[in-house]
Amino acid sequence: MNVITRRSLIFSGAALASGALLTPAEAATGSFSIRIVSAGFIFGASVGSGILRFQGTDFRLNVGGISAGATIGASGTDLVGTAYHLRQPADIEGIYSAVGAGLSVAGGRSVAQLTNSRGVVLRLHGRQMGLMFSIDLSGMSISLAS
């Protein structure tokens, strides 16, 4: 007998609504932590390393980048976050640019959302130590370590 009750209609509507809000493409597919050391005067350089945890396996990362402009000082930054839209570990490789609000630094805390050409989105946060007038993660390059 196919009788639609008010309760079943409410449950099916709630299930449809929650399914529409949570798409597989937005699911957290990896986590990572990186340590970056930056220094510069006008031109700056950043180097670092980290770990990507993807499907229960750890992959070592190399991080690097250069910057130009109002860069003065030296600092170290420890960042942790989530990587979205990974299909395989190699998807994390590439040059990242800021998305949306980009990077904000308040009281030594850094928060950023970055993306690469493969569509991988990194949402990261951390703490900056040292004195640096400018920290710009846009242009950061990440590769899998050999």
C-alpha positions as MATLAB code, in Angstrom:
seq = 'MNVITRRSLIFSGAALASGALLTPAEAATGSFSIRIVSAGFIFGASVGSGILRFQGTDFRLNVGGISAGATIGASGTDLVGTAYHLRQPADIEGIYSAVGAGLSVAGGRSVAQLTNSRGVVLRLHGRQMGLMFSIDLSGMSISLAS';
ca = [
       0.000    0.000    0.000;
       1.499    3.370   -1.037;
       0.230    5.796    1.562;
       2.228    8.990    1.989;
       2.073   10.265    5.515;
       3.060   13.697    6.714;
       5.926   12.167    8.722;
       7.406   10.300    5.730;
       7.099   13.441    3.610;
       8.988   15.474    6.231;
      11.737   12.830    6.552;
      12.190   12.531    2.800;
      12.290   16.343    2.447;
      14.919   16.601    5.171;
      16.989   13.852    3.540;
      16.837   15.595    0.163;
      17.774   18.945    1.696;
      20.750   17.542    3.604;
      21.919   15.613    0.537;
      21.792   18.764   -1.558;
      23.974   20.619    0.947;
      26.647   17.930    1.269;
      28.232   17.027   -2.040;
      31.088   14.519   -2.422;
      33.233   17.226   -4.062;
      33.178   19.219   -0.812;
      34.107   16.289    1.437;
      37.408   16.608    3.300;
      39.706   14.201    1.512;
      43.050   14.834    3.155;
      44.735   16.643    6.008;
      48.163   18.204    6.120;
      50.673   20.061    8.244;
      53.538   22.167    6.935;
      56.375   24.252    8.376;
      57.515   27.238    6.312;
      60.542   29.462    6.953;
      60.529   32.815    5.132;
      63.061   35.607    4.889;
      63.570   38.592    2.687;
      64.258   42.218    2.047;
      62.261   43.498   -0.949;
      62.515   39.995   -2.487;
      61.735   37.050   -0.253;
      62.012   33.300   -0.316;
      60.152   30.587    1.543;
      61.081   26.950    2.019;
      59.446   24.242    4.036;
      58.277   20.698    4.376;
      55.201   18.905    5.536;
      53.020   15.831    5.587;
      49.851   15.052    3.640;
      47.643   12.374    5.187;
      45.496   10.871    2.429;
      43.443    7.688    2.765;
      45.363    6.633    5.881;
      48.825    7.068    4.338;
      51.342    9.859    5.027;
      53.092   11.532    2.091;
      56.034   13.921    2.584;
      55.753   17.347    0.993;
      58.241   19.994   -0.155;
      57.091   23.612   -0.006;
      58.687   26.651   -1.627;
      57.971   30.070   -3.005;
      59.280   33.527   -3.785;
      57.768   36.961   -3.280;
      58.480   40.495   -4.367;
      57.345   43.783   -2.891;
      57.146   44.950    0.696;
      58.835   41.933    2.254;
      61.071   42.687    5.224;
      62.169   40.289    7.961;
      62.215   36.588    8.756;
      59.613   34.249   10.189;
      58.579   30.665   10.647;
      55.013   29.500   10.178;
      53.419   26.226   11.245;
      50.236   25.522    9.315;
      47.664   22.731    9.526;
      44.578   22.252    7.459;
      42.369   20.259    5.174;
      42.800   19.518    1.480;
      39.609   19.232   -0.576;
      39.029   17.753   -4.058;
      41.945   15.282   -3.942;
      41.531   12.205   -6.083;
      45.134   11.018   -5.653;
      48.146   12.286   -3.654;
      49.755   13.923   -6.711;
      46.774   16.300   -7.008;
      48.222   18.342   -4.135;
      51.198   19.324   -6.302;
      51.192   22.730   -7.928;
      51.360   26.441   -7.379;
      48.671   27.804   -5.077;
      46.880   31.130   -5.276;
      44.580   32.838   -2.798;
      40.831   32.264   -3.056;
      38.197   34.670   -1.803;
      39.353   36.523    1.298;
      42.799   34.972    1.033;
      45.146   35.384    3.959;
      44.540   37.301    7.146;
      47.007   37.642    9.972;
      45.758   38.679   13.420;
      47.785   38.308   16.586;
      50.248   35.945   14.936;
      47.469   33.655   13.678;
      47.230   32.979    9.939;
      44.124   31.786    8.130;
      44.029   31.167    4.386;
      42.199   29.391    1.611;
      44.320   28.546   -1.421;
      43.708   26.653   -4.676;
      45.881   25.116   -7.402;
      45.272   24.506  -11.122;
      43.966   20.986  -10.408;
      41.116   22.399   -8.320;
      42.557   21.303   -4.967;
      41.516   23.701   -2.216;
      43.620   24.074    0.932;
      41.973   25.568    3.993;
      44.714   26.185    6.494;
      45.446   27.961    9.736;
      48.448   28.314   11.976;
      50.794   30.507   13.925;
      53.556   32.738   12.647;
      56.701   33.164   14.773;
      59.255   35.880   14.182;
      59.025   39.333   12.673;
      57.967   39.766    9.086;
      56.219   42.734    7.572;
      54.562   40.667    4.834;
      53.605   37.023    4.540;
      51.973   35.993    1.290;
      51.178   32.326    0.718;
      49.869   33.023   -2.749;
      52.413   31.616   -5.181;
      53.381   28.854   -2.757;
      54.536   25.712   -4.543;
      53.895   22.237   -3.115;
      55.345   18.988   -4.443;
      55.552   15.417   -3.191;
      58.976   14.643   -1.761;
      60.942   11.886   -3.469;
];
